[in-house]
CSV table of C-alpha atoms in Angstrom, one decimal:
chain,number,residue,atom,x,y,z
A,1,UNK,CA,-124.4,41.4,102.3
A,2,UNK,CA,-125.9,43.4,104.6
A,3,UNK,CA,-129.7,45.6,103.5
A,4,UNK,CA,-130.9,47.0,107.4
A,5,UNK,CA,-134.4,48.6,107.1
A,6,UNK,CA,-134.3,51.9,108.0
A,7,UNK,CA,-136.8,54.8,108.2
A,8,UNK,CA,-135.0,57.3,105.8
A,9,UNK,CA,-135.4,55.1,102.8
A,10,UNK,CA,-137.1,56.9,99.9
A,11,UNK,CA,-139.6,55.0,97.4
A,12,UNK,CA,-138.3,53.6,94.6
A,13,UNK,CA,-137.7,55.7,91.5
A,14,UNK,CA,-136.3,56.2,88.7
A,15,UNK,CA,-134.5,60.0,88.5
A,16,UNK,CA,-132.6,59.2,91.8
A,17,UNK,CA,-129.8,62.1,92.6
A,18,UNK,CA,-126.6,59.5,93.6
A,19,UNK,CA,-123.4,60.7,94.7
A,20,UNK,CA,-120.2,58.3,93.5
A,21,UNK,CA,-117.1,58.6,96.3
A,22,UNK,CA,-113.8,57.9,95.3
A,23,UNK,CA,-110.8,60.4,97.3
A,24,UNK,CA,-107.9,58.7,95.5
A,25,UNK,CA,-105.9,58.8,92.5
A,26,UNK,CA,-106.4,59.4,88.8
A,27,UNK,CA,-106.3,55.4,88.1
A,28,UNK,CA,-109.3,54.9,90.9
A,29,UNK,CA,-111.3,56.9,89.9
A,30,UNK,CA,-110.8,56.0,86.3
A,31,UNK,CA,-111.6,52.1,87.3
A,32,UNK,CA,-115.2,52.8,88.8
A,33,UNK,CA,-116.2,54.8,84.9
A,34,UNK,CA,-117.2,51.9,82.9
A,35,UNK,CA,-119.8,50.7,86.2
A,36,UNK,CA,-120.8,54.3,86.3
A,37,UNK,CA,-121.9,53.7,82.5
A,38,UNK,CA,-123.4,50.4,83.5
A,39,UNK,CA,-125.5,52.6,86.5
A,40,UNK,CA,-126.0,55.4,84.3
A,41,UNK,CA,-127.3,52.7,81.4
A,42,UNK,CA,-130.1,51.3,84.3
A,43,UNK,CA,-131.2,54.8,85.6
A,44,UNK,CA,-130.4,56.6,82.6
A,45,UNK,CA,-132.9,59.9,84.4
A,46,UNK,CA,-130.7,59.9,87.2
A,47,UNK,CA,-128.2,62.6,88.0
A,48,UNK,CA,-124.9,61.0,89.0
A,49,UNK,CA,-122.4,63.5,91.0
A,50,UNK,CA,-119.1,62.6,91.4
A,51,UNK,CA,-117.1,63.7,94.9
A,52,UNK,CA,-113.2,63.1,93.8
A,53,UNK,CA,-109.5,64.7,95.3
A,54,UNK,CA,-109.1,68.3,95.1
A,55,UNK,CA,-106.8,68.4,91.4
A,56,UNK,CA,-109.3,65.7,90.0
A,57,UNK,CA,-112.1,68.3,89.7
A,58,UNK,CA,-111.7,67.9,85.4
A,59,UNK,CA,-111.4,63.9,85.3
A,60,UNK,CA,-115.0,63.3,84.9
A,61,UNK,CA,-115.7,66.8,82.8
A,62,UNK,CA,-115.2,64.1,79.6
A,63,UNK,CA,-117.4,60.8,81.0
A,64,UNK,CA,-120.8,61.4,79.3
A,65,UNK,CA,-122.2,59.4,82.1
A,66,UNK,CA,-121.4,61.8,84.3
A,67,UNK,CA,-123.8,65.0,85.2
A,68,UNK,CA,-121.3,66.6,87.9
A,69,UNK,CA,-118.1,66.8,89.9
A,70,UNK,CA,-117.2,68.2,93.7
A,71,UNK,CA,-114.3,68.4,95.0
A,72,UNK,CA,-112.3,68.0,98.7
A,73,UNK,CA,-109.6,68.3,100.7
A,74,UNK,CA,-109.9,64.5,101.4
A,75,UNK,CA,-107.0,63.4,103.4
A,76,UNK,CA,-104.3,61.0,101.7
A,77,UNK,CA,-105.4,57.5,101.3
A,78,UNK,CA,-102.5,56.3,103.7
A,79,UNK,CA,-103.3,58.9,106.6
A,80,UNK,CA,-104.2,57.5,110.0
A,81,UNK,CA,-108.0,56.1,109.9
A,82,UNK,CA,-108.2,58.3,113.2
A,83,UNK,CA,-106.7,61.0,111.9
A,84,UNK,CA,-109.0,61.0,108.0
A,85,UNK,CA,-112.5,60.8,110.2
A,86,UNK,CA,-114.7,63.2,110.2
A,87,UNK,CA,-111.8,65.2,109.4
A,88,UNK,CA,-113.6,68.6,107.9
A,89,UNK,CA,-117.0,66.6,107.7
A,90,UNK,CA,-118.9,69.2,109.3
A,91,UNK,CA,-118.3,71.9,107.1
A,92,UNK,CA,-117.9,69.7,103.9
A,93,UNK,CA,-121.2,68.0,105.0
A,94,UNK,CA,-123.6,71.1,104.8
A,95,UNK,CA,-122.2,71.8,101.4
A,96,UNK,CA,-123.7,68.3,100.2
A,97,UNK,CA,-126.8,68.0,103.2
A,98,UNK,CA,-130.0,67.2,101.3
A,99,UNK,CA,-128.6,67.1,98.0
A,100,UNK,CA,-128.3,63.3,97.2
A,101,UNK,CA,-130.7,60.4,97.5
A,102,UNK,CA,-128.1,57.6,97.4
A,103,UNK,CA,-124.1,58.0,98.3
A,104,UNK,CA,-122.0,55.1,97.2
A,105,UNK,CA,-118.5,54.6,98.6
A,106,UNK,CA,-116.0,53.4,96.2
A,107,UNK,CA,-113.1,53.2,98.0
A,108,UNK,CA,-113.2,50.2,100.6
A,109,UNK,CA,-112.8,50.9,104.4
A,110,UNK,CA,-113.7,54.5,103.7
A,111,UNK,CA,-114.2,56.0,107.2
A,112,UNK,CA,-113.7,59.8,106.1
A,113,UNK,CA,-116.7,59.4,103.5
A,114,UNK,CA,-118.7,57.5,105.9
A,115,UNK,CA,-118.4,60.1,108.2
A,116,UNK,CA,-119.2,62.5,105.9
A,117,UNK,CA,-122.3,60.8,104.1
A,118,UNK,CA,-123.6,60.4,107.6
A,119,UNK,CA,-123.4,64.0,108.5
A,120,UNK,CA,-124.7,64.6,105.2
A,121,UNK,CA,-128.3,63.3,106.1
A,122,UNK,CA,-128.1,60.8,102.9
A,123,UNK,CA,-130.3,57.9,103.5
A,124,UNK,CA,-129.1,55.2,101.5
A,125,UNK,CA,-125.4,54.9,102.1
A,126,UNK,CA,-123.6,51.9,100.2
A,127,UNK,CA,-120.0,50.5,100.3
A,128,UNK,CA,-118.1,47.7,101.3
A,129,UNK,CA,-118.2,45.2,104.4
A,130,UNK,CA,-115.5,46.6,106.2
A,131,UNK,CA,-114.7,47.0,110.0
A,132,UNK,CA,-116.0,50.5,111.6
A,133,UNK,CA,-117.8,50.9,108.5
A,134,UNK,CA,-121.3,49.6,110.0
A,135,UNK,CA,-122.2,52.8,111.7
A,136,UNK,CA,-121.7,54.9,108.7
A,137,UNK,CA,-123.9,52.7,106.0
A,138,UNK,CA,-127.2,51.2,105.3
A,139,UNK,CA,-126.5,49.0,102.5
A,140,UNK,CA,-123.0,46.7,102.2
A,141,UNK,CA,-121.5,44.4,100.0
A,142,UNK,CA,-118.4,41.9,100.3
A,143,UNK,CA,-115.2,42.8,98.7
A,144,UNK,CA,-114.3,39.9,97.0
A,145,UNK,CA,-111.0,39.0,97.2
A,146,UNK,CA,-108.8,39.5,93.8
A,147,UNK,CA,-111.8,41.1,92.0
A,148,UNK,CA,-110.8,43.8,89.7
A,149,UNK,CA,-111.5,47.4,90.4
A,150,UNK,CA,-113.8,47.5,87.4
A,151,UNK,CA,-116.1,44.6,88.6
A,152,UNK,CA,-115.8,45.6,92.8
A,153,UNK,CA,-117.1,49.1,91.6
A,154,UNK,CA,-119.8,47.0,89.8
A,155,UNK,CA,-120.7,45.3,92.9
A,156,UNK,CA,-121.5,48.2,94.8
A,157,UNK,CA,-123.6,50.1,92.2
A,158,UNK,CA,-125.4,47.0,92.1
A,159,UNK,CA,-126.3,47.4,95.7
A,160,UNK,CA,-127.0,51.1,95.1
A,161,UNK,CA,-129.7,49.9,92.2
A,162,UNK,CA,-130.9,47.0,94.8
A,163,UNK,CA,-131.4,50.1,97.1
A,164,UNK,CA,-133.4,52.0,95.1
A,165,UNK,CA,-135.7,49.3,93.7
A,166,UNK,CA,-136.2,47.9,96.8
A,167,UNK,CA,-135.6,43.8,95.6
A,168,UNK,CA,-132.2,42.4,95.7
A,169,UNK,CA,-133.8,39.0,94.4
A,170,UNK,CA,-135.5,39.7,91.1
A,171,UNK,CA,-133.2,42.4,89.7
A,172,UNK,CA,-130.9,42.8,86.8
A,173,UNK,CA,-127.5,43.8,87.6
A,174,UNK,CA,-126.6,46.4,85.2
A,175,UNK,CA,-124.0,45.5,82.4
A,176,UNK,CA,-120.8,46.7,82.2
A,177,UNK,CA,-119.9,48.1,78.8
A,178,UNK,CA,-117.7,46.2,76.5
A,179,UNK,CA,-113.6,46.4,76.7
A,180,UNK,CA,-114.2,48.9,73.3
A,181,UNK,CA,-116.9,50.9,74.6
A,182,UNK,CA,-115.8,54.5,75.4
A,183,UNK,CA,-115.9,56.0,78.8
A,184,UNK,CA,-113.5,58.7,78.2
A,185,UNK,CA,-114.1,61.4,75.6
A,186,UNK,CA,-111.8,64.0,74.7
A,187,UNK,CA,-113.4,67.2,73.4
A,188,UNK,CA,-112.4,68.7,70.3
A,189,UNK,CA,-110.1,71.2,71.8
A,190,UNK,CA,-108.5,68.6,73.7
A,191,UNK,CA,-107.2,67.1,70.1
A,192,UNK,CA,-106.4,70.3,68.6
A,193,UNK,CA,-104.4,71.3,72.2
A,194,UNK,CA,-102.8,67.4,71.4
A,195,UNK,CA,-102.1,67.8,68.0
A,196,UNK,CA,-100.2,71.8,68.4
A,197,UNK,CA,-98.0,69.8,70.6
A,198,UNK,CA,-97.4,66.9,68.7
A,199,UNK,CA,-96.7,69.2,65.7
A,200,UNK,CA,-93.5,70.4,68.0
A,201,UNK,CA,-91.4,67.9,67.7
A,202,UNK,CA,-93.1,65.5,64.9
A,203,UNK,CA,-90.3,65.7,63.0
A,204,UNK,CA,-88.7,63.7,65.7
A,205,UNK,CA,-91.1,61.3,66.7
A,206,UNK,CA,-92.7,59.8,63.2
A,207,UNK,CA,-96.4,59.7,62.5
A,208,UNK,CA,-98.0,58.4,65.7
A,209,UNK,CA,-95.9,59.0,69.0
A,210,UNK,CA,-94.6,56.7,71.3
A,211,UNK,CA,-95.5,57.9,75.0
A,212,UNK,CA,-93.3,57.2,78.4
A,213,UNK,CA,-94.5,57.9,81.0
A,214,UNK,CA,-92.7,57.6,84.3
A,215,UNK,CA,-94.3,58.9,87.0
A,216,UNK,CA,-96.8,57.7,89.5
A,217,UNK,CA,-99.1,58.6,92.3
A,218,UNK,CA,-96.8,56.3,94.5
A,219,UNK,CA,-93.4,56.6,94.7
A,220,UNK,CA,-93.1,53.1,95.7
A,221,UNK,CA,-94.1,52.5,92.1
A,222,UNK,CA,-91.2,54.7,90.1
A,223,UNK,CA,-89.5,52.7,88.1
A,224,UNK,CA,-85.5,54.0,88.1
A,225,UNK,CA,-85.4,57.4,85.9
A,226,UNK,CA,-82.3,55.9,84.4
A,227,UNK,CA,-84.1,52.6,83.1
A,228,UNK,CA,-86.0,55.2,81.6
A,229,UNK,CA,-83.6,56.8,79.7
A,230,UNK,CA,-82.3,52.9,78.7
A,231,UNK,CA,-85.3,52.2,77.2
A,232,UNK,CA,-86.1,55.1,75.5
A,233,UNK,CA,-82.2,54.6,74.0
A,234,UNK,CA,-83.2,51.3,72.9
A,235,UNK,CA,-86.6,52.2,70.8
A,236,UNK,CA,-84.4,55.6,69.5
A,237,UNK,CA,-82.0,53.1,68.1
A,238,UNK,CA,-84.3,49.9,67.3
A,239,UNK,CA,-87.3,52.1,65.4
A,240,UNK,CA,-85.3,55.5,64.4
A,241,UNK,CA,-87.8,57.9,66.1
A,242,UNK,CA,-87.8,59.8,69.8
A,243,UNK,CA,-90.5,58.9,72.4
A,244,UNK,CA,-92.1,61.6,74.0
A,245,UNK,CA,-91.6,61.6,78.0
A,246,UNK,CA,-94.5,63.2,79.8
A,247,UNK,CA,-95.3,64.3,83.2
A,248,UNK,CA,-97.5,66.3,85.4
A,249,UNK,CA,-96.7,69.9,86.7
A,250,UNK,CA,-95.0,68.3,89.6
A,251,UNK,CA,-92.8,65.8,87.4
A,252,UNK,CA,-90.8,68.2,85.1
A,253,UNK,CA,-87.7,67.4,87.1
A,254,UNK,CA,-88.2,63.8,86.3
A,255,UNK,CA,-89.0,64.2,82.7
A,256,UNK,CA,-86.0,66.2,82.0
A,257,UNK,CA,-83.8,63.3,84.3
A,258,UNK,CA,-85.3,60.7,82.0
A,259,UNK,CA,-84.6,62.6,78.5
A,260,UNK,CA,-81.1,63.5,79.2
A,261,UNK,CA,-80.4,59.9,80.3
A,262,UNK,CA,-81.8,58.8,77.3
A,263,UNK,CA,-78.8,60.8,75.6
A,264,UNK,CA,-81.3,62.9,74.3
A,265,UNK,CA,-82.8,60.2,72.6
A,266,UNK,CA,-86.3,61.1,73.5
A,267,UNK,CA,-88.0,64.5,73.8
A,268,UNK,CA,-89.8,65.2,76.8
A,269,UNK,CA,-93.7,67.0,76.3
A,270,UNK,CA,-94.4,70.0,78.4
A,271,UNK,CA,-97.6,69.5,80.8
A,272,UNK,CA,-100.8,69.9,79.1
A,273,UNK,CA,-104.4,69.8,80.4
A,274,UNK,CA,-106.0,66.9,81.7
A,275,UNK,CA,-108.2,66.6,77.9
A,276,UNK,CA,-105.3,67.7,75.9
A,277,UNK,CA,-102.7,64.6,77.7
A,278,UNK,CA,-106.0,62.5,77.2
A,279,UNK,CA,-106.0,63.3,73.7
A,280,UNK,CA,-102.3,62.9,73.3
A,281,UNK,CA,-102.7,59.3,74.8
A,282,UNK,CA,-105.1,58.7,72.0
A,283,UNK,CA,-103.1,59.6,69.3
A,284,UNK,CA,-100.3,57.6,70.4
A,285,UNK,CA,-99.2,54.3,69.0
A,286,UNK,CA,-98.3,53.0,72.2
A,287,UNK,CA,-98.0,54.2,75.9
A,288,UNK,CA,-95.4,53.0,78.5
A,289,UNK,CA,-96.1,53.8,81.8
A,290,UNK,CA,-95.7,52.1,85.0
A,291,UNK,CA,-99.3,51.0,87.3
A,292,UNK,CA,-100.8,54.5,87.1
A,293,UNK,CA,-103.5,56.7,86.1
A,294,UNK,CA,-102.1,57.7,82.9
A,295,UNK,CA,-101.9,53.7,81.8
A,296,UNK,CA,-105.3,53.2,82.6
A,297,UNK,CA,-106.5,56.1,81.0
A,298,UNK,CA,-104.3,55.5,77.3
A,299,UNK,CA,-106.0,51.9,77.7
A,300,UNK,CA,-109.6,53.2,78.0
A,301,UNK,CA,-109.0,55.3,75.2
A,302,UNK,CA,-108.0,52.3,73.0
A,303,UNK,CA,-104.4,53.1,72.9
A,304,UNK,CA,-101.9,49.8,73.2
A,305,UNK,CA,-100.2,49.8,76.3
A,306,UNK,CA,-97.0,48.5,78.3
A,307,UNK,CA,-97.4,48.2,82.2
A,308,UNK,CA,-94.9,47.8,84.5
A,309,UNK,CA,-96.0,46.6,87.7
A,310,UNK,CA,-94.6,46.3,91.2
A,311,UNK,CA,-96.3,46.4,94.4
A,312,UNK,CA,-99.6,46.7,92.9
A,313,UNK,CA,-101.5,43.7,91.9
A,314,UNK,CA,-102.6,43.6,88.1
A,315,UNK,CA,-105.4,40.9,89.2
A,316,UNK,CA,-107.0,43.9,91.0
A,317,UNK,CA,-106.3,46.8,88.5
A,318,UNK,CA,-104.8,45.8,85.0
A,319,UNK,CA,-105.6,47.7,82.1
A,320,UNK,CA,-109.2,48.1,81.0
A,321,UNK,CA,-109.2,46.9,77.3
A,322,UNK,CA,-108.6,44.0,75.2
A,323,UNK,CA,-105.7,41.4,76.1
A,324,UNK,CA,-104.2,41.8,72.8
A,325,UNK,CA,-103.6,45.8,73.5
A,326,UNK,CA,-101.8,45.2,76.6
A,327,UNK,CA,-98.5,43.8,78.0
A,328,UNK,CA,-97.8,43.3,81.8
A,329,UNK,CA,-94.1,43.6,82.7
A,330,UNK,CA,-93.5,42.3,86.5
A,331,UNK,CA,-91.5,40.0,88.3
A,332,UNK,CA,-92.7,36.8,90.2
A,333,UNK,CA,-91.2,37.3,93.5
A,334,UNK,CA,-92.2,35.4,97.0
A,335,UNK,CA,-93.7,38.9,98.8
A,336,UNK,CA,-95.1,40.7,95.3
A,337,UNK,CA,-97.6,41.8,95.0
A,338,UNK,CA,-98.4,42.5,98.4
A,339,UNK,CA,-101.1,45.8,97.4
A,340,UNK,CA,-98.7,48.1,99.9
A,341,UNK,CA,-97.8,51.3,98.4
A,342,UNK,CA,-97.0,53.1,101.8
A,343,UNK,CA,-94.7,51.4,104.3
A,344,UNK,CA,-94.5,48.1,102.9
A,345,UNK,CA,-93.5,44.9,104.1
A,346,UNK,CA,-90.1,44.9,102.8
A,347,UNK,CA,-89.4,48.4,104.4
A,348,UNK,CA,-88.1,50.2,100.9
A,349,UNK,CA,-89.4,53.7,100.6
A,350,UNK,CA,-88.4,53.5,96.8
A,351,UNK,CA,-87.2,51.2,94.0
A,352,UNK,CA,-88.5,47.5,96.3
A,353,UNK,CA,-87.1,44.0,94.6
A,354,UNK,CA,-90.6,44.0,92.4
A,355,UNK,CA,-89.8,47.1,90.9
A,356,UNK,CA,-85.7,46.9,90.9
A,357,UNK,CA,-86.2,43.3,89.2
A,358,UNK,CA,-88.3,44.8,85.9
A,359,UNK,CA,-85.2,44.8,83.2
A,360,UNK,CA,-84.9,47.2,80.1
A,361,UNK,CA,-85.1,44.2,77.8
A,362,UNK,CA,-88.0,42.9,79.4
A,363,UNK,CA,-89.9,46.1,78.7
A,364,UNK,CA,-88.2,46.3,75.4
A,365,UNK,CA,-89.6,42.1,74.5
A,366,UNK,CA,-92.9,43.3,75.9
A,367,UNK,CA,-92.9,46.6,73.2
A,368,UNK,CA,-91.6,44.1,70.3
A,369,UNK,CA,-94.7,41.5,71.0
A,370,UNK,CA,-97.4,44.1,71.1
A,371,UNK,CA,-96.2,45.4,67.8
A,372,UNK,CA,-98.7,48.1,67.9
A,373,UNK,CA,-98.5,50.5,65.4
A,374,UNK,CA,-94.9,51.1,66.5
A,375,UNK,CA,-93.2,52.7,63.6
């Protein structure tokens, strides 16, 4: 743990501006919510900004810890570290200089941010130990190995609170909010946009809707399309009703694969907004989806959930709720999980062993043991 003096440092205080970095996908940023709440809980006068992917600018519209969102062009999270720094910083930097008080890097080994925060002339910079990422912060903490996102995110805004009061030794870490504590909050609109398109094909799906969810922010993650279609089969036949299959503007050819390999047993649900699928996830009985954003986010909304892990390590990012709303599908395999979600160790480029191995019927015994509120 590394807290430099350094002559920028402001005072302590108590209405702080902080900016919160995270360039990566809907689950990540998701995961660092409930230690934004714990932040937002210690400094409750400070004005947290959020500086997220462009298509991500909407995520934090419904955290009520949250005061603002920006976003960038950040470069993907597997482009070359000498390709992503300083990449656009210059420009990107004068549209943030002098704004924040505090910049906290959420995403370990973040050189593009660094480089950016820097340039930015903020004076408390915090992230993880990481090499190259000395020159770019003032304040660091370790990543501890097989922490969960929730808690890593934790760390840091612990250092950021450190920062501000100026004594590491005799402060409270702020607490993270309980497993039932809201950090998500569809609007109203986002129900009544949920419930018009429930309404379309109710009679098909009983009272409370059964969500799949196939898609990911990886393809490395994708469970087959077909398996899909199995297992939305099996629950047509086992239960009587048709889950709805949903996707993002850029997964309507995968929806429609998964629905017509289901013989039409499930009904796929055009894209809605980013509040109205949140709202839709609420309303569900249950949501099956493989690691992704839209798991994490029907857990945090207090939805029961199915995950179906492969290369990612549920030790680092499981589901955010309570262990009885939650099933994890995987298989126990010498090289999984090895965390690699771009050119992997086992050289697939889709469907690896750890994602091949996951069987229909396993899902299916997962669904039958969480027995929540399926019809």
């Amino acid at each position: 743990m590394r807290r430099p003096e350094h002559p920028a440092r402001r005072a302590p205080m108590d209405d702080p501006r902080i900016l919160l970095i995270r360039p990566d996908h809907l689950g990540d940023v998701l995961l660092t919510l409930p230690a934004t709440a714990a932040l937002k809980r210690s400094l409750p006068r400070a004005h947290l900004t959020y500086l997220v992917a462009e298509g991500l600018e909407r995520l934090t519209d419904r955290s009520p810890d949250v005061d603002e969102t920006i976003s960038l062009p950040f470069p993907p999270p597997h482009a070359p570290t000498e390709r992503a720094e300083g990449e656009l910083s210059d420009a990107a930097a004068l549209t943030l200089r002098d704004r924040f008080d505090v910049a906290v890097l959420l995403r370990p080994g973040d050189r593009w941010s660094g480089s950016l925060v820097r340039a930015a002339r903020v004076p408390v910079r915090v992230g993880f130990e990481h090499d190259g990422m000395d020159r770019f912060l003032t304040d660091t903490v370790p990543e501890t190995p097989n922490r969960h996102a929730v808690w890593l995110a934790h760390d840091v805004m612990t250092m950021a609170l450190a920062s501000l009061n100026g004594e590491i030794a005799s402060m409270n870490a702020p607490s993270i909010p309980s497993l039932t504590d809201r950090v998500f909050v569809p609007s109203r609109e986002d129900h009544t946009e949920a419930e018009e398109a429930i309404a379309r094909v109710k009679s098909k799906t009983g009272t409370r809707p059964v969500i799949l969810h196939p898609g990911t922010g990886w393809q490395l993650k994708n469970w087959p399309s077909e398996r899909w279609g199995a297992l939305a089969s099996h629950l047509h036949r086992r239960f009587g009703f048709a889950p709805i299959v949903t996707g993002g503007a850029g997964e309507r050819e995968l929806v429609e694969q998964v629905v017509l390999q289901s013989g039409r047993s499930a009904v796929g649900m055009p894209p809605l907004s980013l509040g109205g699928f949140a709202a839709l996830l609420a309303e569900a009985a249950l949501v099956v989806a493989s690691d992704s954003g839209p798991l994490h986010l029907a857990a945090m909304l207090g939805t029961a959930v199915v995950g179906l892990y492969g290369p990612g390590n549920p030790a680092l990012a499981a589901p955010w709720c309570q262990p009885e709303n939650q099933r994890i599908v995987r298989v126990d395999l010498p090289c999984s999980p090895c965390g690699v979600m771009h050119d992997p160790p086992c050289g697939a480029l889709r469907h690896p062993a750890c994602v091949a191995g996951v069987g229909v019927e396993t899902v299916a015994e997962a669904i039958e043991s969480l027995r929540a509120g399926v019809p």
